[in-house]
Short mmCIF file of C-alpha atoms and ligand atoms in Angstrom, two decimals:
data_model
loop_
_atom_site.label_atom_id
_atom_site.label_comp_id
_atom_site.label_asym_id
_atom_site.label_seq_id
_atom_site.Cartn_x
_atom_site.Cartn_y
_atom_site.Cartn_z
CA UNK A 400 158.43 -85.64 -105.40
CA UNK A 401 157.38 -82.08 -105.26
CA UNK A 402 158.54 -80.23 -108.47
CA UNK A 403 159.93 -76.70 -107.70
CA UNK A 404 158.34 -73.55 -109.48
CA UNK A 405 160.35 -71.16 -108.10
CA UNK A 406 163.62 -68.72 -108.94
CA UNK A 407 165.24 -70.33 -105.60
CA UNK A 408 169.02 -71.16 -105.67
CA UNK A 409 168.06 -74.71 -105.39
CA UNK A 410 171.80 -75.52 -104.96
CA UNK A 411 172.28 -77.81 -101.94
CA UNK A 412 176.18 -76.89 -101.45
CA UNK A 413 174.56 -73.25 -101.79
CA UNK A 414 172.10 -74.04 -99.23
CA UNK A 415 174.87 -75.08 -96.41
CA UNK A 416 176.72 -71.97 -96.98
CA UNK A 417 173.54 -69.07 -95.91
CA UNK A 418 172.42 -72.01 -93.58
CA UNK A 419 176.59 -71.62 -92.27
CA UNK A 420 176.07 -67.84 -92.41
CA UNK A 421 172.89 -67.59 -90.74
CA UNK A 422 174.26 -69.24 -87.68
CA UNK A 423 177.44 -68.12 -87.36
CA UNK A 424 176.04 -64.19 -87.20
CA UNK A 425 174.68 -65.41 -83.78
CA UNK A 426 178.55 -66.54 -82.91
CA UNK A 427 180.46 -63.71 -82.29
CA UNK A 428 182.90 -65.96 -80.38
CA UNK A 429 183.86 -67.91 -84.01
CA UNK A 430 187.50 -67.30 -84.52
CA UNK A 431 186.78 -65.28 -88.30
CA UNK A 432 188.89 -67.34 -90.07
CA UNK A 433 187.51 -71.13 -89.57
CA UNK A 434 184.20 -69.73 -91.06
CA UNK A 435 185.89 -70.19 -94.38
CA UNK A 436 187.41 -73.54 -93.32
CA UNK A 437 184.71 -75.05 -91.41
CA UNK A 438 182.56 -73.94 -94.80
CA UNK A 439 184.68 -75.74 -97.24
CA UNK A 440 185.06 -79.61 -97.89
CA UNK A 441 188.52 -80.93 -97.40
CA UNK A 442 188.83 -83.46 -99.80
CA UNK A 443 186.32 -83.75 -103.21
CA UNK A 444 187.10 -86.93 -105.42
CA UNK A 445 185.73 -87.54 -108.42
CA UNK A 446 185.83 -91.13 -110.45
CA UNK A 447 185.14 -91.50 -114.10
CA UNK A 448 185.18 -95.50 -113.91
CA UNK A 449 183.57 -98.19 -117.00
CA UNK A 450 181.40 -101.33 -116.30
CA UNK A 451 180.80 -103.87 -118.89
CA UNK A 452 176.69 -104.38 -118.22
CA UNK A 453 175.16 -107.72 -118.71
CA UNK A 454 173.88 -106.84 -122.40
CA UNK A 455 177.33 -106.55 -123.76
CA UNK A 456 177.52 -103.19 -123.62
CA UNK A 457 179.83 -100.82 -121.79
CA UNK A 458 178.73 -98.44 -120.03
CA UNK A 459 181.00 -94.80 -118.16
CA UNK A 460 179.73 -94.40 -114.24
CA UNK A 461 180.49 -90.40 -112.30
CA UNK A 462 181.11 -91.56 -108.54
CA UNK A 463 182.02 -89.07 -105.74
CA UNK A 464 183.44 -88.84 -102.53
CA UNK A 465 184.19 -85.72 -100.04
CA UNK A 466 185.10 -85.62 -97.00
CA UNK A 467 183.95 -82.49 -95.68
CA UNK A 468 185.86 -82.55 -91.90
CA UNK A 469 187.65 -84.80 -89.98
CA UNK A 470 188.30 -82.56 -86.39
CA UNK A 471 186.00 -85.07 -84.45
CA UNK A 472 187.11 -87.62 -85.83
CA UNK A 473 186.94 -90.03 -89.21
CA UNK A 474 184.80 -89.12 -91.73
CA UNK A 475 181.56 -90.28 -91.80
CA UNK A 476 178.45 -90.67 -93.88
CA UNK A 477 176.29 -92.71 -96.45
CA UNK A 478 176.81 -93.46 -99.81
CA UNK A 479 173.53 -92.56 -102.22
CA UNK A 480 172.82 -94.05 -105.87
CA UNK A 481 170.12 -91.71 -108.01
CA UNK A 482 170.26 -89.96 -111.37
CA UNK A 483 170.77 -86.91 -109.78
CA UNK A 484 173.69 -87.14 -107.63
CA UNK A 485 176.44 -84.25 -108.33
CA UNK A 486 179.21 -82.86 -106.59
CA UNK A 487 177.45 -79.88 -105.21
CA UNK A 488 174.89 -82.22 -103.75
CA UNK A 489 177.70 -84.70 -102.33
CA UNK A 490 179.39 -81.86 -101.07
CA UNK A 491 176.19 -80.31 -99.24
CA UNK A 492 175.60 -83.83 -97.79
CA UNK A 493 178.96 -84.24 -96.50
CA UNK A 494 178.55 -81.16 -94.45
CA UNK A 495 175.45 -81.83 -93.15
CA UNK A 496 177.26 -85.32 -91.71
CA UNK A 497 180.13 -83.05 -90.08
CA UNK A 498 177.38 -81.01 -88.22
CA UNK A 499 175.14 -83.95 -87.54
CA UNK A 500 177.80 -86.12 -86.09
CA UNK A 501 178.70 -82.68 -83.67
CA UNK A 502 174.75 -82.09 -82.51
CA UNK A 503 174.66 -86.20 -81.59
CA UNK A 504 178.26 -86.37 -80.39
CA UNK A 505 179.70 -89.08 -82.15
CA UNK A 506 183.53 -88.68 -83.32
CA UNK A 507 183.53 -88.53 -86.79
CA UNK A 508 183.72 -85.84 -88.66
CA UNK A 509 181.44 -85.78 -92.27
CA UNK A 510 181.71 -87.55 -95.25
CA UNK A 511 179.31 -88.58 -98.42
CA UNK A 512 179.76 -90.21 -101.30
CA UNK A 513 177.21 -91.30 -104.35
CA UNK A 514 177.29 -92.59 -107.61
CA UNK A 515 175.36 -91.24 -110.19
CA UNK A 516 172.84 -93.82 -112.02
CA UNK A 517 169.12 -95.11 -111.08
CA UNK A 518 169.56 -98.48 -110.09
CA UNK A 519 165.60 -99.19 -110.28
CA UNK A 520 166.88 -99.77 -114.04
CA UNK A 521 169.76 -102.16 -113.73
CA UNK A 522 170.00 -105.90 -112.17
CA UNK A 523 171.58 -106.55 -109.09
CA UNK A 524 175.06 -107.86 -111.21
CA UNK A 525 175.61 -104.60 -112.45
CA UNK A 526 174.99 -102.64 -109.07
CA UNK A 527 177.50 -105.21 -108.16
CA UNK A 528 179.48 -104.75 -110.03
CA UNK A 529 179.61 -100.79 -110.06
CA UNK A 530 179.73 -100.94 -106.08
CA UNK A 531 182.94 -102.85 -106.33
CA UNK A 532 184.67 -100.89 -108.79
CA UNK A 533 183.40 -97.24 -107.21
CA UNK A 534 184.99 -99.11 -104.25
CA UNK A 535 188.34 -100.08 -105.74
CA UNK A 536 188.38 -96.62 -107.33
CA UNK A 537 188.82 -94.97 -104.21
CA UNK A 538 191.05 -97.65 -102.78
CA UNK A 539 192.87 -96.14 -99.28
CA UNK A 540 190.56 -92.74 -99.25
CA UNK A 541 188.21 -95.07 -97.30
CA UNK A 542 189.23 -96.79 -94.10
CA UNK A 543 187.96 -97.82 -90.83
CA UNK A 544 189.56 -94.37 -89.28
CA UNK A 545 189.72 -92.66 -92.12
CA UNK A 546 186.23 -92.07 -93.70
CA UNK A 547 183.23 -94.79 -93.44
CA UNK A 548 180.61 -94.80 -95.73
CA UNK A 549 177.11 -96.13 -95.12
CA UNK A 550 173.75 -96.84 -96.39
CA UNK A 551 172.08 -93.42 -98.01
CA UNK A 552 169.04 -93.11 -100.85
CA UNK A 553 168.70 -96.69 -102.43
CA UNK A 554 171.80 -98.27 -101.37
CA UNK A 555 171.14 -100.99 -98.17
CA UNK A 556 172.98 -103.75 -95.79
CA UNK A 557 173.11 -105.51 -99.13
CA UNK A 558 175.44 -102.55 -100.88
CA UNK A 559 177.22 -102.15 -98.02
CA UNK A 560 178.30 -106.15 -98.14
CA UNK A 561 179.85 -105.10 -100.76
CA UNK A 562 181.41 -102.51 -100.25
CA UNK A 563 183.14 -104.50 -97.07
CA UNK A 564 184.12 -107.60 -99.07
CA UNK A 565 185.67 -105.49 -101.82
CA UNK A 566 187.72 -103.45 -99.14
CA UNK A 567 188.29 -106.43 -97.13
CA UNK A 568 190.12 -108.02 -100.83
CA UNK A 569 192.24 -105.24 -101.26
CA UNK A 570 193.29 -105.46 -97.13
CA UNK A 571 193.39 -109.13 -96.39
CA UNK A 572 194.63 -110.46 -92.63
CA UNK A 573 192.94 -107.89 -90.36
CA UNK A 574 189.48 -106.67 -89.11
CA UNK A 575 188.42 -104.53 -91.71
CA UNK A 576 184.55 -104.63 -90.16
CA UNK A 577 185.16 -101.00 -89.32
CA UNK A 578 185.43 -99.44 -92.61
CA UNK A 579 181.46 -99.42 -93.56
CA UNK A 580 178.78 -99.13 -91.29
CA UNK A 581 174.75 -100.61 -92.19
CA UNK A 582 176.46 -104.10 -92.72
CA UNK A 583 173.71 -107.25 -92.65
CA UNK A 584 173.30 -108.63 -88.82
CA UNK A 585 175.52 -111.34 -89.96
CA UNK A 586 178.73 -109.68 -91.38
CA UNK A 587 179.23 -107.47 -88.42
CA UNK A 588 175.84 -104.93 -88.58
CA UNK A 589 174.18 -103.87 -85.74
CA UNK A 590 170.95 -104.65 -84.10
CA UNK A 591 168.37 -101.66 -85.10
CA UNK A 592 170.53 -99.93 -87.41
CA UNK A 593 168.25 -101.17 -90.23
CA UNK A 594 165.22 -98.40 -88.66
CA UNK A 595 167.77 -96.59 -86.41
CA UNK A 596 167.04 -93.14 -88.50
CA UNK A 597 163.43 -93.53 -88.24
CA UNK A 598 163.75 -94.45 -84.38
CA UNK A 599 165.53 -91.66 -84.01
CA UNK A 600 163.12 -89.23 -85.36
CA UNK A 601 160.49 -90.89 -82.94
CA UNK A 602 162.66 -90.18 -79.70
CA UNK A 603 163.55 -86.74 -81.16
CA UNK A 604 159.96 -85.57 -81.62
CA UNK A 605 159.18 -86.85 -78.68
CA UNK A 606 161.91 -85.45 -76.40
CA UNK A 607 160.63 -82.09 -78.30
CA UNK A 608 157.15 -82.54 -77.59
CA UNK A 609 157.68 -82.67 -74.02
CA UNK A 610 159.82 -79.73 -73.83
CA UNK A 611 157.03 -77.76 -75.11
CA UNK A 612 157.98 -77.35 -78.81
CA UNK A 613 154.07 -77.28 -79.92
CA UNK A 614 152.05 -76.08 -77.71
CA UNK A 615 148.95 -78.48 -76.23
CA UNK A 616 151.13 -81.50 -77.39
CA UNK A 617 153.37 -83.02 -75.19
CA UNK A 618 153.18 -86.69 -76.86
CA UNK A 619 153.03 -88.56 -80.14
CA UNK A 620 150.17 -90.69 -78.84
CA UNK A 621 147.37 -89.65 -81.46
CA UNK A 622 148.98 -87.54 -83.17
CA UNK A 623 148.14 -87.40 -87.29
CA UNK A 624 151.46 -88.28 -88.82
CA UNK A 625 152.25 -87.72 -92.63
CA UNK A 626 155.31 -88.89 -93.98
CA UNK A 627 157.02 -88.04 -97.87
CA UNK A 628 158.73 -90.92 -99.17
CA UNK A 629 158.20 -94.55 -98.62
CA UNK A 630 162.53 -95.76 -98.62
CA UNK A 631 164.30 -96.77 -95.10
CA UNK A 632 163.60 -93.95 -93.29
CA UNK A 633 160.06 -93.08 -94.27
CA UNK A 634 158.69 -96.54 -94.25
CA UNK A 635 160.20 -97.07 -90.94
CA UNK A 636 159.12 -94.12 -89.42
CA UNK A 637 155.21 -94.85 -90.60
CA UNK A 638 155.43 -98.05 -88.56
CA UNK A 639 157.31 -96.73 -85.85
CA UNK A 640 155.10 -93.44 -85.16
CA UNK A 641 152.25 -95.95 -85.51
CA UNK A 642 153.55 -98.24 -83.02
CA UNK A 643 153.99 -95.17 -80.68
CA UNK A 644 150.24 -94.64 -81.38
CA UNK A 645 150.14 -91.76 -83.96
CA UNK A 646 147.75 -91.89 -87.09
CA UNK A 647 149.62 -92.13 -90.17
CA UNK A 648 147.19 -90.75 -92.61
CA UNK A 649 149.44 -89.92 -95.51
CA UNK A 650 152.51 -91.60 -96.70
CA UNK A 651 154.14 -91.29 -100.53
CA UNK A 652 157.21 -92.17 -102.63
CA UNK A 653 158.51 -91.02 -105.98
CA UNK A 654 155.33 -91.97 -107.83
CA UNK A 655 152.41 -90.03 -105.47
CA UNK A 656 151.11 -89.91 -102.36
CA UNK A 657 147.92 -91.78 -100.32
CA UNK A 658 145.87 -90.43 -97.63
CA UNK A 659 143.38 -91.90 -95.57
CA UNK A 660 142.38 -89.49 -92.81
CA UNK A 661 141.38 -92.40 -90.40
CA UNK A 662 144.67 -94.37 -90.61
CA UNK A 663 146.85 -96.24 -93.58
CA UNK A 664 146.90 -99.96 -93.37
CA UNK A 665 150.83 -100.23 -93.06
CA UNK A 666 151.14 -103.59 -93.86
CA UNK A 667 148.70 -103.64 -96.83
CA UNK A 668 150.69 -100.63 -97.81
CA UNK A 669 154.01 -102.31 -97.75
CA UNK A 670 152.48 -105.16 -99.30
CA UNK A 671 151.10 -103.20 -102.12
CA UNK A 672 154.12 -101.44 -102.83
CA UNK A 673 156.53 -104.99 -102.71
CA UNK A 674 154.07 -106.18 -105.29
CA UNK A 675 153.82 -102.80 -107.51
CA UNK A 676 157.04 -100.29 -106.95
CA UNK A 677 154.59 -97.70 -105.72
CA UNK A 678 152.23 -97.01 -102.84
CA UNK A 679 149.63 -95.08 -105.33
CA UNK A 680 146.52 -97.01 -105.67
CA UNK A 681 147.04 -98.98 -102.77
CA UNK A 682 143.42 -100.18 -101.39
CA UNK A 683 141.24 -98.25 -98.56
CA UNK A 684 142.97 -94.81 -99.59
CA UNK A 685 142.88 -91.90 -101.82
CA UNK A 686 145.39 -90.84 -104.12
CA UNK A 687 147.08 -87.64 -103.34
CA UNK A 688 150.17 -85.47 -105.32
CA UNK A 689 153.15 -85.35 -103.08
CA UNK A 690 152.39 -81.13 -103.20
CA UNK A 691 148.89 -82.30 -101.55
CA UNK A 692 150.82 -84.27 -98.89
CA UNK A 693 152.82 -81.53 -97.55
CA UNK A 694 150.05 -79.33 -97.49
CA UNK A 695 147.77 -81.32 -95.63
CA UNK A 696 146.49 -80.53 -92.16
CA UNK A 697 148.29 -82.84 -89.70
CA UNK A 698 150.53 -82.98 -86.52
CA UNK A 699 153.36 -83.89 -87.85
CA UNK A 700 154.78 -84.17 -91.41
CA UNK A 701 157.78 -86.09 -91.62
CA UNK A 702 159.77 -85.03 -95.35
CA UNK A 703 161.81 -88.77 -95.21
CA UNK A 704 162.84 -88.51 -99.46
CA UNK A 705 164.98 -85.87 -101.09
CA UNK A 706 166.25 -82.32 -100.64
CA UNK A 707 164.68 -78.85 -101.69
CA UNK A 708 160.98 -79.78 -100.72
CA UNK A 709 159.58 -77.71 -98.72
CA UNK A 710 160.77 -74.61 -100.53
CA UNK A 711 159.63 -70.95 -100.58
CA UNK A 712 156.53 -71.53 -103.42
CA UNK A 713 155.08 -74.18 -101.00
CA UNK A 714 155.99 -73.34 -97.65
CA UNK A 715 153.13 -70.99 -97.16
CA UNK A 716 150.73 -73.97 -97.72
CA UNK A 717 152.50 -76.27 -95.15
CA UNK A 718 149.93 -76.79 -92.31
CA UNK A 719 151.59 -79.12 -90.25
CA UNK A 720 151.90 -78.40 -86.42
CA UNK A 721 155.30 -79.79 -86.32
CA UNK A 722 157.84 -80.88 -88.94
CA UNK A 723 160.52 -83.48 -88.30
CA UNK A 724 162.64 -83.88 -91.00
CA UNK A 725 164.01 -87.48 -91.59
CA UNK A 726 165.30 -86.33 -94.92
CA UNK A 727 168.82 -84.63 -95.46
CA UNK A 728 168.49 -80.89 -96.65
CA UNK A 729 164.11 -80.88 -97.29
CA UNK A 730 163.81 -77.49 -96.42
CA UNK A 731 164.96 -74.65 -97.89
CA UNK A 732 166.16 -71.67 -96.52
CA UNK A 733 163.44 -69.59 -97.44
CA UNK A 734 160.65 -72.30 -96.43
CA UNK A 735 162.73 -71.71 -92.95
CA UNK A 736 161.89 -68.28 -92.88
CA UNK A 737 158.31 -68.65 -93.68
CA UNK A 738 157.82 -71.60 -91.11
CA UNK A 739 159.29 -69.67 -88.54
CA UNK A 740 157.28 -66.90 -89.51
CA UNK A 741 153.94 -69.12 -89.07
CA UNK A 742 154.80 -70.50 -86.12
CA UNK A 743 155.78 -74.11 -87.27
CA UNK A 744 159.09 -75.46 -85.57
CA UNK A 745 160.93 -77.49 -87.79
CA UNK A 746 163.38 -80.77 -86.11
CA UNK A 747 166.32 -80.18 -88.60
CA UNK A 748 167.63 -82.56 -90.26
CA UNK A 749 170.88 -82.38 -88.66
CA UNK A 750 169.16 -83.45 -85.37
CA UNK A 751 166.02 -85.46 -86.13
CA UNK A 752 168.02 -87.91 -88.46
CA UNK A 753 170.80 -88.49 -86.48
CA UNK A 754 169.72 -91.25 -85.84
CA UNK A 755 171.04 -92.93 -88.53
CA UNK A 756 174.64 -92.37 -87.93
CA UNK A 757 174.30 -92.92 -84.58
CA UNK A 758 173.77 -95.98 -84.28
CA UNK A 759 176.52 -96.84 -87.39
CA UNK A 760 179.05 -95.24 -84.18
CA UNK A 761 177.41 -98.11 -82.25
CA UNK A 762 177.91 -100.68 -85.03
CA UNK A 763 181.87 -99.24 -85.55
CA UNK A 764 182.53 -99.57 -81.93
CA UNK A 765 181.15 -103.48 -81.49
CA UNK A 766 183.08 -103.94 -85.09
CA UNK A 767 186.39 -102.52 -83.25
CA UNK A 768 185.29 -105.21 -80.53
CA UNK A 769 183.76 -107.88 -81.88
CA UNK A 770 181.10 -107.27 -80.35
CA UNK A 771 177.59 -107.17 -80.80
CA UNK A 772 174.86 -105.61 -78.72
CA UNK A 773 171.06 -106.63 -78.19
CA UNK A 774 168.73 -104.33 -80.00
CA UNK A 775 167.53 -103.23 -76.72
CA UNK A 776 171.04 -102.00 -75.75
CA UNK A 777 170.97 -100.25 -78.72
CA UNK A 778 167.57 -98.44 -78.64
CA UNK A 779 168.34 -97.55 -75.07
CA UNK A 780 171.86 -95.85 -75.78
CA UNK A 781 169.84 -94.23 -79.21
CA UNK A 782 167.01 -92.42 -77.09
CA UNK A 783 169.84 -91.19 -74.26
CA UNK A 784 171.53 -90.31 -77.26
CA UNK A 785 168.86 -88.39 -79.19
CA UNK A 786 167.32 -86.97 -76.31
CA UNK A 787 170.85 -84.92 -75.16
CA UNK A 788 171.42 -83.56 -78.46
CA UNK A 789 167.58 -82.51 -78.52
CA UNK A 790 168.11 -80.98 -75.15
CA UNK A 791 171.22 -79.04 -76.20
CA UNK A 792 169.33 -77.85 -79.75
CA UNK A 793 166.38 -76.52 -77.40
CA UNK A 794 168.25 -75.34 -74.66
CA UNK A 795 170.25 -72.95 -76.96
CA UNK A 796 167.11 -72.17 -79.06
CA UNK A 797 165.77 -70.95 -75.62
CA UNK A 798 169.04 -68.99 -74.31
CA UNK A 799 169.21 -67.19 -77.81
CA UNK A 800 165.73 -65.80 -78.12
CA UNK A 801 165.29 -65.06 -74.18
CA UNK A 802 168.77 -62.81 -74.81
CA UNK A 803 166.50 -60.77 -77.15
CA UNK A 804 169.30 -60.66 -79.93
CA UNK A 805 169.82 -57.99 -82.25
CA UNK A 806 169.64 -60.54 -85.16
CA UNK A 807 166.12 -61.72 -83.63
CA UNK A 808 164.62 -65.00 -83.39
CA UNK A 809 166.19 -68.53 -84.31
CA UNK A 810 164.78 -71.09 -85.17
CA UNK A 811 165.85 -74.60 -84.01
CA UNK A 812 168.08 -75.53 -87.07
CA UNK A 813 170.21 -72.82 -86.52
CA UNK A 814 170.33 -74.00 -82.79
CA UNK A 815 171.67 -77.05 -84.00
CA UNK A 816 174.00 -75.38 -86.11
CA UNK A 817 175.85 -73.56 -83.40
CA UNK A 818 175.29 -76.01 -81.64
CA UNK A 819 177.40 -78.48 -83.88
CA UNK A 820 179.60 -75.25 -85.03
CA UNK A 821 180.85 -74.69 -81.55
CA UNK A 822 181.75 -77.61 -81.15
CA UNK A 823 183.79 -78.55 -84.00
CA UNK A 824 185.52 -74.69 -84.04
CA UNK A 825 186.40 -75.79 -80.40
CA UNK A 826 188.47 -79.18 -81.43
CA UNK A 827 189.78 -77.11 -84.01
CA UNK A 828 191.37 -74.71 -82.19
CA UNK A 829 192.09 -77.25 -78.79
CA UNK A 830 194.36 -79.62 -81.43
CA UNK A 831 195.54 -76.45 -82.61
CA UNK A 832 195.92 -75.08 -86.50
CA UNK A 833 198.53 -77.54 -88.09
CA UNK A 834 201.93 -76.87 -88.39
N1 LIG B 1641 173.13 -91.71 -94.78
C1 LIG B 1641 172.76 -91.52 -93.41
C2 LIG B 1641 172.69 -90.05 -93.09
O1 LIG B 1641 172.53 -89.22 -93.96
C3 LIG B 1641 173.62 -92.33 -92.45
C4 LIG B 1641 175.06 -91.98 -92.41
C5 LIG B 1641 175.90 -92.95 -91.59
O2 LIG B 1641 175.35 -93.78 -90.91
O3 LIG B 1641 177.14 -92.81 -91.67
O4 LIG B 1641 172.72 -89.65 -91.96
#
């Protein structure tokens, strides 16, 4: 990914609180004290937790858990694996969850959790075995209405098997289906959750395209798509923008990027990368940097890997006509300011990715029911979905800048966020401040 060369405060945790701020100047309404509250996680859990590896040796694992709010609702939100995964990070990504489950109106509040290792360098016994022990190490602070993790940056359905059969040992003789969400088809999952973030991102850029986000495109028929990162969201999103009959002339992961400015071969692509780890060097393309890729001259650019890209020493080269961020937390505040600045509306994360959890609320309630849904159900009840909470974003985009406010301009993340904000202070104060 893009390496930062800048004096930022790259903290994510950081990043929530002037991204908090920012909105809630424009909410004069906001009772003064839930600012702090609604800021803060509730709960941060740490686990210090040994695994005896297949070599022998024994190895000392760092896994996390907050739950960041639970007014709406059950905490809710994925569980990551990478090197870099710290609390501040964690904590930043379980807030994000609390105000993405508001803008999509789902009831859960947010929750993340990650453990921090690479598992591209250990066998599938050992992320096995570090799953079920993470698991067992935080025992009853997971639960099917209590906080329900999820798939996140390389974990899958296969992790979150899992993480259900480990639960489901430790609370034999009832339906635990509910307590994890991104399950495999055949252990309770849910039609289309598998690309249900990428989906998501399609109906949401479309819904905005039609309400006149970028002017003199009102579709994402032909539209020249690049997309950072090649993992569940990204790679889904390049076939599903392509299906919708965009271009996708750039796609990367961790390794570099590939552009071919008449269209990517998808399928070679995925191919390539199954055989090699990496889409660089696949056939009938060029190799680009991931820098290159964000600054190339397209419709849309889809971030889909890590935080902090798009940050304020490479948002001036962004030349994108519309950004839709599939990734949690790709844009930093400062690269805000500058893309609103040029003109370039950005799909927050909070919005565009919804997605995801979205349709892990649709898996929870056919798991309460055992139920399940046909993917066209699901895709159906996803795009009414998406498209409301793209409305709402928009709609109070529009009524904020029309009112000429003294603060100026916002831009549609911080929409979003008073969106979500409003309603989450309003549960708050309709259950009332306990005792
Ligand atoms: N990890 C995904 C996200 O960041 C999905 C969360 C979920 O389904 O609970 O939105």
């Amino acid at each position: 990914m893009s390496s930062p060369t800048t004096t930022e405060d790259l903290n994510p945790f950081h990043i929530t609180a002037q991204q908090f701020d920012r909105a809630a100047a424009y909410m004069p309404q906001l009772k003064r004290g839930l600012i702090d509250y609604l800021k803060r996680p509730h709960r941060s859990v740490i686990v210090e937790f040994p695994i005896e590896m297949a070599d022998g040796t024994v190895q000392t694992f760092t896994g996390y858990r907050v739950l960041h709010n639970m007014v709406r609702g059950p905490g809710k939100g994925g569980i990551r694996y990478h090197p870099n995964v710290n609390l501040d990070e964690v904590r930043a990504l379980a807030s994000w969850m609390t105000w993405k489950c508001a803008v999509i109106d789902v009831p859960f509040g947010g929750a993340k959790g990650g453990v921090a290792f690479n598992p591209k360098e250990h066998s599938e016994a050992d992320i096995r075995k570090i799953t079920r022990r993470y698991i067992s190490e935080l025992g009853d602070l997971i639960g099917p209405y209590t906080d329900i993790p999820a798939p996140d940056v390389y974990t899958d359905a296969r992790t979150m098997a899992w993480i259900f059969d480990t639960y489901s040992m430790m609370h034999p003789g009832r339906n635990n289906l509910g307590v994890v969400t991104g399950k495999p088809l055949d252990i309770g999952g849910s039609h289309g959750r598998d690309e249900a973030t990428a989906r998501g991102c399609l109906y949401c850029a479309e819904r905005a395209l039609v309400r006149g986000v970028v002017s003199g495109r009102d579709g994402v028929d032909g539209a020249r798509v690049a997309i950072q990162g090649f993992g569940n969201a990204g790679a889904h999103a390049a076939t599903l923008f392509h299906e919708a009959g965009a271009h996708i002339i750039a796609v990367s992961d961790s390794q570099g990027g590939i552009l071919n400015e008449r269209g990517i071969d998808l399928a070679a692509v995925a191919a390539y990368k199954a055989k090699t780890g990496t889409v660089l060097g696949a056939a009938n393309a060029r190799n680009i940097s991931n820098a290159d890729l964000l600054a190339l001259e397209c419709d849309i650019l889809i971030p889909a890997a890590l935080e902090n890209q798009i940050r304020g020493d490479n948002a001036a080269a962004v030349r994108a006509r519309l950004i839709c961020e599939a990734a949690n937390g790709p844009t930093t505040p400062t690269a805000d300011r500058i893309l609103q600045d040029k003109d370039i509306p950005v799909l927050p994360d909070i919005l565009a990715n919804s997605g995801g959890v979205c349709v892990s609320y649709f898996e929870w309630v056919q798991n309460n029911e055992n139920e399940q849904w046909d993917l066209q159900e699901v895709n159906h009840k996803l795009r009414t979905k998406m498209e409301r909470a793209a409305d709402a974003v928009i709609g109070k985009q529009t009524e904020i800048n029309r009112s000429g406010h003294t603060n100026g301009p916002i831009d549609l993340r911080t929409a979003a966020l008073i969106v979500a904000i409003d309603r989450v202070a309003e549960v708050a104060l309709k259950r009332g401040i306990w005792p």
